[in-house]
CSV table of C-alpha atoms in Angstrom, one decimal:
chain,number,residue,atom,x,y,z
A,1,UNK,CA,-178.4,70.4,66.8
A,2,UNK,CA,-178.3,67.3,68.9
A,3,UNK,CA,-179.3,64.6,66.3
A,4,UNK,CA,-176.8,61.8,66.3
A,5,UNK,CA,-174.7,63.3,69.1
A,6,UNK,CA,-174.0,61.6,72.4
A,7,UNK,CA,-176.4,62.1,75.3
A,8,UNK,CA,-178.1,60.4,78.3
A,9,UNK,CA,-181.7,59.3,79.1
A,10,UNK,CA,-183.9,62.1,80.5
A,11,UNK,CA,-182.9,65.7,80.8
A,12,UNK,CA,-184.6,68.8,79.4
A,13,UNK,CA,-183.9,71.5,76.8
A,14,UNK,CA,-183.5,74.9,78.4
A,15,UNK,CA,-182.9,78.3,76.7
A,16,UNK,CA,-179.1,78.8,77.1
A,17,UNK,CA,-179.0,82.6,77.1
A,18,UNK,CA,-175.2,82.3,76.4
A,19,UNK,CA,-175.4,84.9,73.6
A,20,UNK,CA,-174.8,87.6,76.3
A,21,UNK,CA,-171.2,86.6,76.7
A,22,UNK,CA,-170.2,83.7,74.4
A,23,UNK,CA,-168.5,86.1,72.0
A,24,UNK,CA,-166.9,88.2,74.8
A,25,UNK,CA,-163.2,87.5,75.0
A,26,UNK,CA,-161.6,87.0,78.4
A,27,UNK,CA,-160.7,90.3,80.1
A,28,UNK,CA,-158.5,90.6,83.1
A,29,UNK,CA,-160.4,92.2,86.0
A,30,UNK,CA,-159.1,95.3,87.7
A,31,UNK,CA,-156.7,94.5,90.6
A,32,UNK,CA,-158.6,94.6,93.9
A,33,UNK,CA,-157.3,97.0,96.5
A,34,UNK,CA,-158.4,94.6,99.3
A,35,UNK,CA,-159.3,91.0,99.2
A,36,UNK,CA,-161.2,88.7,101.7
A,37,UNK,CA,-159.9,85.2,101.1
A,38,UNK,CA,-162.0,82.5,102.8
A,39,UNK,CA,-160.0,79.7,104.5
A,40,UNK,CA,-162.8,77.2,103.5
A,41,UNK,CA,-163.7,77.3,99.8
A,42,UNK,CA,-163.9,73.6,99.2
A,43,UNK,CA,-165.4,70.3,100.2
A,44,UNK,CA,-163.5,68.9,103.2
A,45,UNK,CA,-161.6,70.3,106.2
A,46,UNK,CA,-161.2,74.1,106.4
A,47,UNK,CA,-157.7,75.6,106.4
A,48,UNK,CA,-156.0,77.3,109.3
A,49,UNK,CA,-154.1,80.6,108.7
A,50,UNK,CA,-150.3,80.3,108.4
A,51,UNK,CA,-149.9,84.1,108.3
A,52,UNK,CA,-150.3,86.7,111.0
A,53,UNK,CA,-151.5,90.3,111.1
A,54,UNK,CA,-148.8,92.6,109.7
A,55,UNK,CA,-147.2,89.9,107.5
A,56,UNK,CA,-146.2,90.9,104.0
A,57,UNK,CA,-147.4,88.4,101.4
A,58,UNK,CA,-146.9,87.9,97.7
A,59,UNK,CA,-149.2,86.8,94.9
A,60,UNK,CA,-149.5,83.0,95.1
A,61,UNK,CA,-148.1,82.7,98.6
A,62,UNK,CA,-149.7,80.0,100.7
A,63,UNK,CA,-151.7,81.6,103.5
A,64,UNK,CA,-153.9,78.7,104.7
A,65,UNK,CA,-153.2,75.1,105.2
A,66,UNK,CA,-154.8,71.9,106.6
A,67,UNK,CA,-153.4,68.6,107.6
A,68,UNK,CA,-156.5,66.9,106.4
A,69,UNK,CA,-156.1,65.0,103.1
A,70,UNK,CA,-159.6,66.1,101.9
A,71,UNK,CA,-158.9,69.8,101.9
A,72,UNK,CA,-157.3,72.4,99.6
A,73,UNK,CA,-154.6,74.9,100.5
A,74,UNK,CA,-155.4,78.6,100.1
A,75,UNK,CA,-153.1,81.2,98.5
A,76,UNK,CA,-153.0,85.0,98.4
A,77,UNK,CA,-154.3,86.5,95.2
A,78,UNK,CA,-152.5,89.8,95.6
A,79,UNK,CA,-149.3,91.1,97.2
A,80,UNK,CA,-149.6,93.3,100.2
A,81,UNK,CA,-150.1,93.3,104.0
A,82,UNK,CA,-152.3,91.0,106.1
A,83,UNK,CA,-154.6,93.4,107.8
A,84,UNK,CA,-156.6,90.9,109.9
A,85,UNK,CA,-159.0,88.0,110.0
A,86,UNK,CA,-162.7,88.4,109.6
A,87,UNK,CA,-165.6,86.0,109.7
A,88,UNK,CA,-167.5,86.8,106.6
A,89,UNK,CA,-170.5,85.3,104.7
A,90,UNK,CA,-169.4,83.6,101.5
A,91,UNK,CA,-171.4,82.8,98.4
A,92,UNK,CA,-172.1,79.3,99.8
A,93,UNK,CA,-174.1,80.8,102.6
A,94,UNK,CA,-171.5,79.8,105.2
A,95,UNK,CA,-169.8,82.3,107.5
A,96,UNK,CA,-166.1,81.6,107.0
A,97,UNK,CA,-162.9,83.0,108.6
A,98,UNK,CA,-161.3,85.1,105.9
A,99,UNK,CA,-157.7,86.5,105.6
A,100,UNK,CA,-158.0,90.2,104.9
A,101,UNK,CA,-155.1,91.5,102.7
A,102,UNK,CA,-154.6,95.1,101.5
A,103,UNK,CA,-152.8,95.5,98.2
A,104,UNK,CA,-149.4,97.2,98.0
A,105,UNK,CA,-149.9,97.7,94.3
A,106,UNK,CA,-146.7,95.8,93.4
A,107,UNK,CA,-148.3,92.5,92.4
A,108,UNK,CA,-145.1,90.8,93.4
A,109,UNK,CA,-145.2,87.0,92.8
A,110,UNK,CA,-144.2,84.2,95.1
A,111,UNK,CA,-141.8,81.8,93.4
A,112,UNK,CA,-142.0,78.9,95.9
A,113,UNK,CA,-143.6,76.6,93.3
A,114,UNK,CA,-141.3,75.1,90.7
A,115,UNK,CA,-142.0,75.5,87.0
A,116,UNK,CA,-141.6,72.7,84.5
A,117,UNK,CA,-141.2,72.9,80.7
A,118,UNK,CA,-143.3,69.8,79.9
A,119,UNK,CA,-144.7,66.6,81.3
A,120,UNK,CA,-141.5,64.6,80.6
A,121,UNK,CA,-139.9,66.4,83.6
A,122,UNK,CA,-142.5,65.2,86.2
A,123,UNK,CA,-143.7,61.8,87.4
A,124,UNK,CA,-147.4,61.0,88.0
A,125,UNK,CA,-146.8,61.3,91.8
A,126,UNK,CA,-145.2,64.7,91.4
A,127,UNK,CA,-148.2,65.9,89.3
A,128,UNK,CA,-150.6,65.0,92.1
A,129,UNK,CA,-148.2,66.7,94.7
A,130,UNK,CA,-148.1,69.9,92.5
A,131,UNK,CA,-151.9,69.9,92.2
A,132,UNK,CA,-152.2,69.7,96.0
A,133,UNK,CA,-149.7,72.4,96.7
A,134,UNK,CA,-151.5,74.6,94.2
A,135,UNK,CA,-154.8,74.3,96.1
A,136,UNK,CA,-156.6,73.1,93.0
A,137,UNK,CA,-160.2,72.1,93.3
A,138,UNK,CA,-163.0,71.3,90.9
A,139,UNK,CA,-164.0,74.6,89.2
A,140,UNK,CA,-167.3,73.4,87.9
A,141,UNK,CA,-169.2,74.1,91.2
A,142,UNK,CA,-168.7,71.4,93.8
A,143,UNK,CA,-165.0,72.5,94.6
A,144,UNK,CA,-163.9,68.9,95.5
A,145,UNK,CA,-160.1,68.9,96.0
A,146,UNK,CA,-158.5,67.6,92.8
A,147,UNK,CA,-155.6,65.8,94.3
A,148,UNK,CA,-158.1,63.6,96.2
A,149,UNK,CA,-160.0,62.8,93.1
A,150,UNK,CA,-156.8,61.8,91.4
A,151,UNK,CA,-155.9,59.4,94.3
A,152,UNK,CA,-158.3,56.5,94.0
A,153,UNK,CA,-157.9,53.4,96.0
A,154,UNK,CA,-155.6,50.8,94.5
A,155,UNK,CA,-158.5,48.5,93.8
A,156,UNK,CA,-160.2,51.1,91.6
A,157,UNK,CA,-158.7,50.8,88.2
A,158,UNK,CA,-159.2,53.9,86.1
A,159,UNK,CA,-159.2,53.5,82.3
A,160,UNK,CA,-160.9,56.7,81.1
A,161,UNK,CA,-160.4,60.4,81.9
A,162,UNK,CA,-163.2,62.7,80.9
A,163,UNK,CA,-162.8,66.5,80.7
A,164,UNK,CA,-166.2,68.1,81.1
A,165,UNK,CA,-166.6,70.9,78.6
A,166,UNK,CA,-170.4,70.6,78.5
A,167,UNK,CA,-171.0,73.8,80.5
A,168,UNK,CA,-174.8,73.0,80.3
A,169,UNK,CA,-175.9,75.7,82.8
A,170,UNK,CA,-177.6,78.6,81.0
A,171,UNK,CA,-175.8,81.9,80.9
A,172,UNK,CA,-172.3,80.6,81.8
A,173,UNK,CA,-169.5,80.8,79.2
A,174,UNK,CA,-166.3,80.6,81.3
A,175,UNK,CA,-165.3,77.1,80.1
A,176,UNK,CA,-166.4,78.0,76.5
A,177,UNK,CA,-164.0,80.9,76.4
A,178,UNK,CA,-161.1,78.9,77.9
A,179,UNK,CA,-161.5,76.3,75.3
A,180,UNK,CA,-161.5,78.9,72.6
A,181,UNK,CA,-158.6,81.1,73.9
A,182,UNK,CA,-156.5,78.6,75.9
A,183,UNK,CA,-157.0,75.2,74.1
A,184,UNK,CA,-153.3,74.2,74.5
A,185,UNK,CA,-153.5,74.6,78.3
A,186,UNK,CA,-156.8,72.7,78.4
A,187,UNK,CA,-155.3,69.7,76.6
A,188,UNK,CA,-152.0,69.9,78.5
A,189,UNK,CA,-154.0,69.7,81.8
A,190,UNK,CA,-155.9,66.7,80.6
A,191,UNK,CA,-152.6,65.0,79.6
A,192,UNK,CA,-151.2,65.7,83.0
A,193,UNK,CA,-154.2,64.1,84.6
A,194,UNK,CA,-153.8,61.1,82.3
A,195,UNK,CA,-150.1,60.8,83.3
A,196,UNK,CA,-151.0,61.1,87.0
A,197,UNK,CA,-153.3,58.2,86.8
A,198,UNK,CA,-151.4,56.3,84.2
A,199,UNK,CA,-154.4,56.3,81.8
A,200,UNK,CA,-154.1,56.2,78.0
A,201,UNK,CA,-157.6,57.3,77.1
A,202,UNK,CA,-158.6,61.0,77.5
A,203,UNK,CA,-161.9,62.4,76.2
A,204,UNK,CA,-163.1,66.0,76.1
A,205,UNK,CA,-166.9,66.2,76.1
A,206,UNK,CA,-168.3,69.4,74.5
A,207,UNK,CA,-172.0,70.2,73.8
A,208,UNK,CA,-172.9,70.9,70.1
A,209,UNK,CA,-173.9,74.5,70.8
A,210,UNK,CA,-170.1,75.1,71.1
A,211,UNK,CA,-168.8,73.8,67.8
A,212,UNK,CA,-166.2,76.5,67.6
A,213,UNK,CA,-164.8,75.1,70.9
A,214,UNK,CA,-164.8,71.6,69.4
A,215,UNK,CA,-162.8,72.8,66.4
A,216,UNK,CA,-160.4,74.9,68.6
A,217,UNK,CA,-159.6,71.8,70.8
A,218,UNK,CA,-159.3,69.4,67.8
A,219,UNK,CA,-156.8,71.9,66.3
A,220,UNK,CA,-154.3,71.4,69.1
A,221,UNK,CA,-154.6,67.7,69.7
A,222,UNK,CA,-151.7,65.6,68.3
A,223,UNK,CA,-152.3,62.1,67.0
A,224,UNK,CA,-150.1,60.6,69.7
A,225,UNK,CA,-151.9,62.4,72.6
A,226,UNK,CA,-154.5,59.6,73.0
A,227,UNK,CA,-157.0,62.5,73.4
A,228,UNK,CA,-160.3,62.8,71.5
A,229,UNK,CA,-163.3,65.0,71.5
A,230,UNK,CA,-166.9,63.7,72.1
A,231,UNK,CA,-169.6,66.0,70.7
A,232,UNK,CA,-172.6,65.9,73.0
A,233,UNK,CA,-176.2,66.8,72.5
A,234,UNK,CA,-177.0,70.2,74.0
A,235,UNK,CA,-179.3,69.1,76.8
A,236,UNK,CA,-179.5,69.9,80.5
A,237,UNK,CA,-177.9,68.5,82.8
A,238,UNK,CA,-175.4,67.1,80.3
A,239,UNK,CA,-172.6,68.4,82.5
A,240,UNK,CA,-173.5,66.3,85.5
A,241,UNK,CA,-170.5,63.9,85.9
A,242,UNK,CA,-172.6,60.7,86.0
A,243,UNK,CA,-174.6,61.9,83.0
A,244,UNK,CA,-171.5,62.7,80.9
A,245,UNK,CA,-170.0,59.3,81.8
A,246,UNK,CA,-173.2,57.7,80.6
A,247,UNK,CA,-173.3,59.8,77.4
A,248,UNK,CA,-169.7,59.2,76.4
A,249,UNK,CA,-168.9,55.7,77.6
A,250,UNK,CA,-172.4,54.1,78.0
A,251,UNK,CA,-171.5,53.1,81.5
A,252,UNK,CA,-174.0,53.6,84.3
A,253,UNK,CA,-172.7,54.7,87.8
A,254,UNK,CA,-174.7,52.7,90.3
A,255,UNK,CA,-176.7,54.3,93.1
A,256,UNK,CA,-174.4,55.4,95.9
A,257,UNK,CA,-171.3,54.7,93.8
A,258,UNK,CA,-168.7,57.1,92.3
A,259,UNK,CA,-167.3,57.5,88.8
A,260,UNK,CA,-164.1,55.6,89.9
A,261,UNK,CA,-166.3,52.6,90.5
A,262,UNK,CA,-166.8,52.3,86.7
A,263,UNK,CA,-163.2,53.2,85.8
A,264,UNK,CA,-163.8,56.9,85.1
A,265,UNK,CA,-162.5,60.2,86.5
A,266,UNK,CA,-164.2,63.5,85.4
A,267,UNK,CA,-162.7,66.9,85.7
A,268,UNK,CA,-163.7,70.4,84.6
A,269,UNK,CA,-162.2,72.5,81.8
A,270,UNK,CA,-161.2,75.3,84.3
A,271,UNK,CA,-159.6,72.7,86.6
A,272,UNK,CA,-157.5,71.4,83.6
A,273,UNK,CA,-156.4,74.9,82.9
A,274,UNK,CA,-155.4,75.5,86.5
A,275,UNK,CA,-153.3,72.3,86.4
A,276,UNK,CA,-151.5,73.5,83.3
A,277,UNK,CA,-150.8,76.8,85.1
A,278,UNK,CA,-149.5,75.0,88.2
A,279,UNK,CA,-147.1,72.8,86.2
A,280,UNK,CA,-145.9,75.2,83.5
A,281,UNK,CA,-145.9,78.4,85.4
A,282,UNK,CA,-145.6,77.4,89.1
A,283,UNK,CA,-149.0,79.2,89.6
A,284,UNK,CA,-151.3,78.2,92.5
A,285,UNK,CA,-155.1,78.6,92.1
A,286,UNK,CA,-155.6,82.2,93.1
A,287,UNK,CA,-157.7,83.4,90.2
A,288,UNK,CA,-160.2,82.0,87.7
A,289,UNK,CA,-162.6,82.9,84.9
A,290,UNK,CA,-166.0,84.1,86.1
A,291,UNK,CA,-168.9,85.1,83.8
A,292,UNK,CA,-170.7,88.3,84.9
A,293,UNK,CA,-174.0,88.1,83.1
A,294,UNK,CA,-177.8,88.4,83.1
A,295,UNK,CA,-180.3,90.9,81.8
A,296,UNK,CA,-179.8,93.1,84.9
A,297,UNK,CA,-176.1,93.6,84.0
A,298,UNK,CA,-175.2,96.5,81.8
A,299,UNK,CA,-172.1,95.0,80.1
A,300,UNK,CA,-171.9,91.2,80.6
A,301,UNK,CA,-168.3,90.0,80.5
A,302,UNK,CA,-166.0,87.0,81.1
A,303,UNK,CA,-163.4,88.2,83.6
A,304,UNK,CA,-160.2,86.6,84.9
A,305,UNK,CA,-160.6,87.7,88.5
A,306,UNK,CA,-158.7,87.2,91.8
A,307,UNK,CA,-160.1,85.0,94.5
A,308,UNK,CA,-161.3,87.2,97.4
A,309,UNK,CA,-162.5,90.1,95.2
A,310,UNK,CA,-165.9,91.3,96.4
A,311,UNK,CA,-168.8,90.6,94.1
A,312,UNK,CA,-169.7,94.3,94.2
A,313,UNK,CA,-166.4,95.2,92.4
A,314,UNK,CA,-166.8,92.6,89.7
A,315,UNK,CA,-170.3,93.7,89.0
A,316,UNK,CA,-169.1,97.3,88.8
A,317,UNK,CA,-166.5,96.2,86.2
A,318,UNK,CA,-169.4,94.8,84.1
A,319,UNK,CA,-171.0,98.3,84.1
A,320,UNK,CA,-173.1,97.6,87.2
A,321,UNK,CA,-176.8,97.0,87.2
A,322,UNK,CA,-179.1,98.5,84.6
A,323,UNK,CA,-182.1,97.7,86.8
A,324,UNK,CA,-182.8,96.5,90.3
A,325,UNK,CA,-182.2,92.7,90.0
A,326,UNK,CA,-184.9,90.3,91.1
A,327,UNK,CA,-182.3,87.7,92.1
A,328,UNK,CA,-178.5,87.5,92.2
A,329,UNK,CA,-177.0,84.0,91.8
A,330,UNK,CA,-173.5,82.6,92.1
A,331,UNK,CA,-173.4,80.1,89.2
A,332,UNK,CA,-176.2,79.4,86.8
A,333,UNK,CA,-180.0,79.6,87.3
A,334,UNK,CA,-180.5,75.9,87.6
A,335,UNK,CA,-178.1,74.9,90.3
A,336,UNK,CA,-176.5,78.1,91.4
A,337,UNK,CA,-176.8,79.6,94.9
A,338,UNK,CA,-179.0,82.7,95.4
A,339,UNK,CA,-177.2,85.6,97.1
A,340,UNK,CA,-178.7,88.2,99.5
A,341,UNK,CA,-175.8,90.6,99.3
A,342,UNK,CA,-173.1,91.7,96.8
A,343,UNK,CA,-170.7,92.1,99.8
A,344,UNK,CA,-169.4,88.5,99.5
A,345,UNK,CA,-166.0,87.5,98.2
A,346,UNK,CA,-165.4,85.5,95.0
A,347,UNK,CA,-164.3,81.9,95.8
A,348,UNK,CA,-162.7,79.1,93.8
A,349,UNK,CA,-166.2,77.8,92.9
A,350,UNK,CA,-167.5,81.1,91.5
A,351,UNK,CA,-168.1,80.2,87.9
A,352,UNK,CA,-170.5,83.0,87.3
A,353,UNK,CA,-172.3,85.9,88.9
A,354,UNK,CA,-175.8,86.1,87.4
A,355,UNK,CA,-178.2,89.0,87.9
A,356,UNK,CA,-181.8,88.2,86.7
A,357,UNK,CA,-184.5,90.9,86.3
A,358,UNK,CA,-187.5,91.1,88.6
A,359,UNK,CA,-189.7,90.0,85.7
A,360,UNK,CA,-187.6,86.9,85.2
A,361,UNK,CA,-187.8,85.9,88.8
A,362,UNK,CA,-191.5,86.4,89.4
A,363,UNK,CA,-192.6,83.4,91.6
A,364,UNK,CA,-195.6,81.6,90.2
A,365,UNK,CA,-198.1,80.2,92.7
A,366,UNK,CA,-198.0,76.4,92.7
A,367,UNK,CA,-201.2,74.4,92.0
A,368,UNK,CA,-202.1,70.8,92.6
A,369,UNK,CA,-200.1,68.1,90.8
A,370,UNK,CA,-201.9,67.0,87.6
A,371,UNK,CA,-200.1,63.7,87.4
A,372,UNK,CA,-198.6,64.5,84.0
A,373,UNK,CA,-195.4,62.6,84.8
A,374,UNK,CA,-193.2,65.1,83.1
A,375,UNK,CA,-190.9,65.2,86.1
A,376,UNK,CA,-190.4,61.5,85.8
A,377,UNK,CA,-189.6,61.8,82.1
A,378,UNK,CA,-186.9,64.4,82.5
A,379,UNK,CA,-185.3,63.2,85.7
A,380,UNK,CA,-181.7,62.2,84.7
A,381,UNK,CA,-181.5,59.8,87.6
A,382,UNK,CA,-184.8,58.0,86.8
A,383,UNK,CA,-186.4,59.1,90.1
A,384,UNK,CA,-190.0,59.9,90.9
A,385,UNK,CA,-189.7,63.5,92.0
A,386,UNK,CA,-193.4,64.1,92.6
A,387,UNK,CA,-193.6,61.3,95.2
A,388,UNK,CA,-190.4,62.3,97.0
A,389,UNK,CA,-191.6,65.9,97.1
A,390,UNK,CA,-195.1,65.0,98.4
A,391,UNK,CA,-193.6,63.0,101.2
A,392,UNK,CA,-191.1,65.7,102.0
A,393,UNK,CA,-193.8,68.4,102.2
A,394,UNK,CA,-195.6,66.1,104.7
A,395,UNK,CA,-192.4,65.6,106.7
A,396,UNK,CA,-192.3,61.8,106.0
A,397,UNK,CA,-188.6,61.7,105.3
A,398,UNK,CA,-188.2,57.9,105.7
A,399,UNK,CA,-190.5,57.4,102.7
A,400,UNK,CA,-188.4,60.0,100.8
A,401,UNK,CA,-185.4,57.7,101.5
A,402,UNK,CA,-187.3,54.7,100.3
A,403,UNK,CA,-187.8,56.6,97.0
A,404,UNK,CA,-184.0,57.2,96.8
A,405,UNK,CA,-184.1,60.9,97.5
A,406,UNK,CA,-180.3,60.8,98.2
A,407,UNK,CA,-179.7,60.0,94.5
A,408,UNK,CA,-181.2,63.3,93.4
A,409,UNK,CA,-178.5,65.5,91.9
A,410,UNK,CA,-180.6,68.7,92.5
A,411,UNK,CA,-180.4,69.7,88.9
A,412,UNK,CA,-183.8,71.4,88.9
A,413,UNK,CA,-185.0,69.8,85.7
A,414,UNK,CA,-188.2,68.6,87.4
A,415,UNK,CA,-189.1,72.0,88.8
A,416,UNK,CA,-188.3,73.6,85.4
A,417,UNK,CA,-190.7,71.3,83.5
A,418,UNK,CA,-193.5,71.2,86.0
A,419,UNK,CA,-196.7,72.9,84.6
A,420,UNK,CA,-198.1,73.1,88.1
A,421,UNK,CA,-195.0,75.0,89.4
A,422,UNK,CA,-194.6,72.6,92.3
A,423,UNK,CA,-191.5,73.2,94.5
A,424,UNK,CA,-190.1,69.8,93.6
A,425,UNK,CA,-186.3,70.5,93.8
A,426,UNK,CA,-186.6,72.6,96.9
A,427,UNK,CA,-188.6,70.0,98.8
A,428,UNK,CA,-186.4,67.1,97.6
A,429,UNK,CA,-183.3,69.1,98.7
A,430,UNK,CA,-184.9,69.5,102.2
A,431,UNK,CA,-185.6,65.7,102.3
A,432,UNK,CA,-181.9,65.0,101.5
A,433,UNK,CA,-180.7,67.3,104.3
A,434,UNK,CA,-183.1,65.7,106.8
A,435,UNK,CA,-182.1,62.2,105.8
A,436,UNK,CA,-178.4,63.0,106.0
A,437,UNK,CA,-178.9,64.7,109.4
A,438,UNK,CA,-180.7,61.7,110.8
A,439,UNK,CA,-178.0,59.2,109.7
A,440,UNK,CA,-175.1,61.1,111.4
């Protein structure tokens, strides 16, 4: 695989470990009896509760709102009674105010959002409004509010919409299964984005280790859709939005710039599916597909699960642990966030729950850099990781900035390839935080 298919400069081949769940059809998770729904699950301003203790709520009812444009509304994932508000640690590591709701078992749905039969019934502006009301964010990890991404300044002319179906993180198969099982919705969501931005060119990028998904998507594309599929080389981090733009269009997003600066907008497969749900079914974002996987999980699965469900319950539905895990991660092993507890609620950005064995997570003692330059070769941003890391470890953060540390996407490719097991990504991440803190 990979020869002749689109890709970018740099990157690394990593074992994908997707065989644990890539053939597992989507299953609906058990209904939670109680959910803890964080009022801040996204980049931007947190929401404030618009419900009170004792209120009865329905599935999909808005329970958190913000006047900030860069924010995302929050909705109830179950019907029941608001039992209280609790500050709770979330998978991002932040303590966030959560709305605690106890299920009444009725699963009664809120019908405040209007349903539409097709895109002919809505304007581009209405699509963006629907997306905002539905609380849709990027579902690939960063959780950036989608209505903001689809509202570029007037001087930024968008000519290409890319749907990111690379799913290059090892173990994760949520997007893969959506493309196989819900291809019509995936394409509908892309067409909605195209209409919202008045763009005639839509491309779905899929890595060549998912050729079944390529065929499934192609089978539902009509000739007049102006939608095509780009087959990408299977390489990490192919799913980084600037890398996928480079692979598909040949355009390079400059340092400090955004995809819109080169006429592109990139959205995730799960986000596209959520947009289809909002328009066709009047359904806000209160559930998503999450891959429960890893060699410490008894029965790895792809679950459609409600936001606010504790990790502990989802892991139990995948058979629980078959051994004491060495590390629990939200997301994938390369860019995911390690967890210290399973008593955290699932959020919009929870693409996976990964339990690695103790053997897999054994920490190797770093040795001195041997100047092999492998980290430079694989860096997708063309940085010099070893020098940024060395200055970071010495606390010389102004030199890290000179070496463009802020351009690092924290993909982990340098740490993965380093034969000396240097803490490259970790130290560069520290440098970025220090630089950002000193510029505020």
